CSV table of C-alpha atoms in Angstrom, one decimal:
chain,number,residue,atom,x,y,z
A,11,UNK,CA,-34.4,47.2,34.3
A,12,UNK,CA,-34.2,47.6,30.4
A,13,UNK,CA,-36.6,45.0,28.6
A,14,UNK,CA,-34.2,44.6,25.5
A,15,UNK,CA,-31.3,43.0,28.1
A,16,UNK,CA,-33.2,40.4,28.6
A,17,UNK,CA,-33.1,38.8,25.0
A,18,UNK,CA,-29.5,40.3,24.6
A,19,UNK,CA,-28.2,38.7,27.6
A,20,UNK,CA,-30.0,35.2,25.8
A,21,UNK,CA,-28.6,35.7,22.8
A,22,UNK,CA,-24.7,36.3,24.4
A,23,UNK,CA,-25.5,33.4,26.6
A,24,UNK,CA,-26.6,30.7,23.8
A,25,UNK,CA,-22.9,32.5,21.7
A,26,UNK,CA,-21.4,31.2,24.5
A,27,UNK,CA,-22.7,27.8,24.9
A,28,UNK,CA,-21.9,27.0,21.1
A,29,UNK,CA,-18.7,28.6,21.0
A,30,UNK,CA,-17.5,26.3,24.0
A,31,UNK,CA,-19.7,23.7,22.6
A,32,UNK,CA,-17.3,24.0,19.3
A,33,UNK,CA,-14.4,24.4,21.3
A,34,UNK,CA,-15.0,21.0,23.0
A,35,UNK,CA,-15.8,19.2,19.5
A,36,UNK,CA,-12.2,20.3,18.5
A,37,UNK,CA,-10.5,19.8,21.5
A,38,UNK,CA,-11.6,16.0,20.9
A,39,UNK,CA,-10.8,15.5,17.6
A,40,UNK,CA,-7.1,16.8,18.0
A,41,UNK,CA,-7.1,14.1,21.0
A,42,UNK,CA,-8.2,11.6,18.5
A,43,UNK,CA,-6.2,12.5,15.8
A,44,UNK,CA,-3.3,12.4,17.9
A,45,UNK,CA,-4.6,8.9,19.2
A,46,UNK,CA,-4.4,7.7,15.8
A,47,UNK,CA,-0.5,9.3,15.2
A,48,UNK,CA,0.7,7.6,18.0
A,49,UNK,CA,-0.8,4.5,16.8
A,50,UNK,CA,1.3,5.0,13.6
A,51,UNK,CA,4.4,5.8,15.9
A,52,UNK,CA,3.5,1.7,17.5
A,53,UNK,CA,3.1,0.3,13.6
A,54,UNK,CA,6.5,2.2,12.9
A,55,UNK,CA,8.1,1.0,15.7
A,56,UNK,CA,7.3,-2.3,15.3
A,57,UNK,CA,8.7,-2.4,11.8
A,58,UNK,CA,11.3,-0.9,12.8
A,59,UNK,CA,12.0,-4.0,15.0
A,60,UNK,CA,11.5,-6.7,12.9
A,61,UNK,CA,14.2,-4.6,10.0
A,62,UNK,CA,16.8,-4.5,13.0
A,63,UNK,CA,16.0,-7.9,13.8
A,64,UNK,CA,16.6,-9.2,10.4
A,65,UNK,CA,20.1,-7.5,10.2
A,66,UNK,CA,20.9,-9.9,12.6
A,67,UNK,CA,19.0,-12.6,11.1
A,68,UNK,CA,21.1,-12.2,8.1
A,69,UNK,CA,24.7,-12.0,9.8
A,70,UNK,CA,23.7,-14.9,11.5
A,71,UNK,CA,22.6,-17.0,9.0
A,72,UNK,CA,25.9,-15.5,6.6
A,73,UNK,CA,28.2,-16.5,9.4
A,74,UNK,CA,26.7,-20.3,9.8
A,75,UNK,CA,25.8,-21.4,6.5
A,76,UNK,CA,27.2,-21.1,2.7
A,77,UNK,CA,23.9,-21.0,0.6
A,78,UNK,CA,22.3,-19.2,-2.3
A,79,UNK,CA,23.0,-15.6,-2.2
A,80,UNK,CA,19.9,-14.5,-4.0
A,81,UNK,CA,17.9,-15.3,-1.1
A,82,UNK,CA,20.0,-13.2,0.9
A,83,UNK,CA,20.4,-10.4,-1.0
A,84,UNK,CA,16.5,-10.4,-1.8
A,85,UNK,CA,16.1,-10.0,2.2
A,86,UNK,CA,18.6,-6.9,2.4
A,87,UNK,CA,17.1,-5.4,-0.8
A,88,UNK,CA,13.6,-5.9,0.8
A,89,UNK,CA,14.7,-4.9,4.3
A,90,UNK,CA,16.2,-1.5,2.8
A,91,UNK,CA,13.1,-0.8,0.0
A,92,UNK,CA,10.9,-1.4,3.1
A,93,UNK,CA,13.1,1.6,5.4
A,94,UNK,CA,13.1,3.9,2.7
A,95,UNK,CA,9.3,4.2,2.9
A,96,UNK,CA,8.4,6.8,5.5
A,97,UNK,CA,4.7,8.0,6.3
A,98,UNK,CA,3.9,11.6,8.3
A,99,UNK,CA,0.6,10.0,9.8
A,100,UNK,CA,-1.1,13.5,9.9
A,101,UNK,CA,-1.5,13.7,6.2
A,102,UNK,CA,-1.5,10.5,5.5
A,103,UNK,CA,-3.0,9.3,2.0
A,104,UNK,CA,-5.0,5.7,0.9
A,105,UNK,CA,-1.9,5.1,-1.4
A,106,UNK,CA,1.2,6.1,0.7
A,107,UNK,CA,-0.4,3.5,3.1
A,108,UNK,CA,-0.4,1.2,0.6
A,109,UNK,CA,3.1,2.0,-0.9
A,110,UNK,CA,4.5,1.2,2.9
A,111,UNK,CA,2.2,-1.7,3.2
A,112,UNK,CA,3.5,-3.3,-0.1
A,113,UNK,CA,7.1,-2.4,0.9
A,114,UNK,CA,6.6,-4.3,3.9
A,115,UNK,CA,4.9,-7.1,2.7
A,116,UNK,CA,8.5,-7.8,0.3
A,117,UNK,CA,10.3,-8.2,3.5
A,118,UNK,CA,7.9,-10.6,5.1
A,119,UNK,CA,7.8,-12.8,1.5
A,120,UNK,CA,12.0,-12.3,1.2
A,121,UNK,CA,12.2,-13.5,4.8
A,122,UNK,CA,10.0,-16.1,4.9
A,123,UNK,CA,11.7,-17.3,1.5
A,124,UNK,CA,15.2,-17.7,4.1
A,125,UNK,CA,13.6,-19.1,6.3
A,126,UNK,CA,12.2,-21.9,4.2
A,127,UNK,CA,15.8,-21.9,2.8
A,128,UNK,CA,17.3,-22.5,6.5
A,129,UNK,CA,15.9,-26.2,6.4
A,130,UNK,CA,18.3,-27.2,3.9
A,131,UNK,CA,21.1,-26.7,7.1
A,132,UNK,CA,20.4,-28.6,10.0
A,133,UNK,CA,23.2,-27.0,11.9
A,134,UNK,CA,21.9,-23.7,11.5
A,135,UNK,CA,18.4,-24.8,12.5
A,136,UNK,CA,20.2,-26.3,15.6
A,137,UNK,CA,22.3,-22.9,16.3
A,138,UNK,CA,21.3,-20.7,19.9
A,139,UNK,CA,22.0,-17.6,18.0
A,140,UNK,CA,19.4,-18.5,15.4
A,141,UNK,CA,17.0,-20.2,17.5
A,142,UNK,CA,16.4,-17.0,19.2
A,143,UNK,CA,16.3,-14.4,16.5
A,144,UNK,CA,13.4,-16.6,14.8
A,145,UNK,CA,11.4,-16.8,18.3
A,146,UNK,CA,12.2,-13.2,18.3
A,147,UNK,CA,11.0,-12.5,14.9
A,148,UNK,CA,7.8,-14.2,15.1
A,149,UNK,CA,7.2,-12.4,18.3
A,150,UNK,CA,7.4,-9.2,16.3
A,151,UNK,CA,5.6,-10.4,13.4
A,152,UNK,CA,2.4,-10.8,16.3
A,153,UNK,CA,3.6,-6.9,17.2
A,154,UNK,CA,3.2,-5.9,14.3
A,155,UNK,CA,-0.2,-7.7,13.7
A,156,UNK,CA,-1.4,-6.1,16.9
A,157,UNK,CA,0.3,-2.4,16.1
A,158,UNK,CA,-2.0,-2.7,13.0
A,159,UNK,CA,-4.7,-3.5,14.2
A,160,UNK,CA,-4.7,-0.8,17.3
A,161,UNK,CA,-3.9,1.8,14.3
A,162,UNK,CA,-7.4,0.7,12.3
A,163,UNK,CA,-9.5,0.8,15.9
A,164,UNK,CA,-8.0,4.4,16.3
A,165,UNK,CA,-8.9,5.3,12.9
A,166,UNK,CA,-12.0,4.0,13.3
A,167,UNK,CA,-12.7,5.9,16.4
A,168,UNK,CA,-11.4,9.1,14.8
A,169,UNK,CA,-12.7,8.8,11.4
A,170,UNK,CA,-16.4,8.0,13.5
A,171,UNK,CA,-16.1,11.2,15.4
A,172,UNK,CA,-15.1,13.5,12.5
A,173,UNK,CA,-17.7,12.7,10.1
A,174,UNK,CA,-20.2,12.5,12.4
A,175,UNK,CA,-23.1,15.1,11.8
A,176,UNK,CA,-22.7,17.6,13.7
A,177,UNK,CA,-18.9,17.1,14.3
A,178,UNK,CA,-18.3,17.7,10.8
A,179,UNK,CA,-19.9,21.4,10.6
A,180,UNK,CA,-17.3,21.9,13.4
A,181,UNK,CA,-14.2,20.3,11.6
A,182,UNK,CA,-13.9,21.0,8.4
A,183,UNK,CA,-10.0,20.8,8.3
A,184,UNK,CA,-10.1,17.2,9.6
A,185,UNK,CA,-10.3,14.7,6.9
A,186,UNK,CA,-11.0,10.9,7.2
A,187,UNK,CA,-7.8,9.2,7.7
A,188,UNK,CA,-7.0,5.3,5.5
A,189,UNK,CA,-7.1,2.6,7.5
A,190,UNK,CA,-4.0,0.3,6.9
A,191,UNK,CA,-5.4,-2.5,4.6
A,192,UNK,CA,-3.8,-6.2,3.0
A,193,UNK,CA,-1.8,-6.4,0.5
A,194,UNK,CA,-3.4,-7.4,-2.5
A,195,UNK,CA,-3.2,-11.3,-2.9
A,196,UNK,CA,-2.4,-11.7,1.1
A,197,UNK,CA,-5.3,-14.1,1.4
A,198,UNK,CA,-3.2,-16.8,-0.9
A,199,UNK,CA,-1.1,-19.2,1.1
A,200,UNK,CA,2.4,-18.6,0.7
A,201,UNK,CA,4.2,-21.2,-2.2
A,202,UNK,CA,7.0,-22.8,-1.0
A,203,UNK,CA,9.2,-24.8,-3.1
A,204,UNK,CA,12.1,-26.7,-2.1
């Protein structure tokens, strides 16, 4: 046998253990990064809910009680501004996250601004109709909460194996994705004024 197969046969055999080794590194991060879109798909979806929900919110409170209209129309303003924002999560950026975040947070301010203004009519408040869209609206507003958070922890996982050394030598077209952050000033109780 010829002496120079030996480290030939070595060298081919350590290409091959990389090249799978690679293979698997990438196979995981496309698992993670679709982890992380599907997450987005729950945040979305959730969202989604609570601006269907508060069509009905809004017909429901229109049909039972004659009150300001600015409050009203502030909610269907919100509740459209906060549809029209759309998010691919594979190229997601720090600030379309916080464009969608800020469009969101006007709905939950416009809605919790009729909602304060729904104590002024104690028939409403006693209504079936409306009794359940608000359990069903705060039910959604936990969704939501939890959607979120699911979204970070996947981030978290896939932003972890990315930039890991020596992941990253492997992944070069995967960038660290934005976690989905507070809107500025969320940490201030809301103002309510009758």
């Amino acid at each position: 046998m010829k002496k120079w197969l030996i480290p030939v046969g070595i060298i081919v055999v350590l290409i091959a253990i990389i090249a799978f080794w690679s293979i698997g590194i990438k196979n995981t991060a496309l698992q993670k990064s679709q982890a992380v879109n599907k997450e987005w798909g729950n945040v979305s979806t959730t969202y989604q809910r609570r601006n269907d929900l508060i069509g009905n919110l809004v017909n429901t409170v229109k049909g039972a009680a004659d009150f300001e209209k600015g409050t009203l129309t502030a909610v269907i303003e919100a509740r459209a501004k906060a549809t029209s924002v759309t998010i691919d999560p594979s190229n997601v950026t720090p600030e379309q996250l916080a464009q969608y975040n800020q469009a969101q947070s006007g709905v939950s301010s416009s809605l919790s601004r009729l909602l304060v203004s729904v104590e002024q009519y104690p028939t409403l408040k006693a209504n079936e109709n409306f009794l359940k869209l608000q359990d069903e609206l705060a039910s959604t507003e936990n969704q939501i909460l939890t959607a979120r958070t699911r979204f970070n922890e996947s981030v978290q996982d896939y932003n972890g194996y990315v930039l890991a050394i020596p992941n990253n030598w492997f992944l070069s077209n995967y960038k660290e994705k934005p976690y989905f952050e507070a809107v500025a000033g969320a940490e201030k109780p809301v103002e309510v004024k009758f």
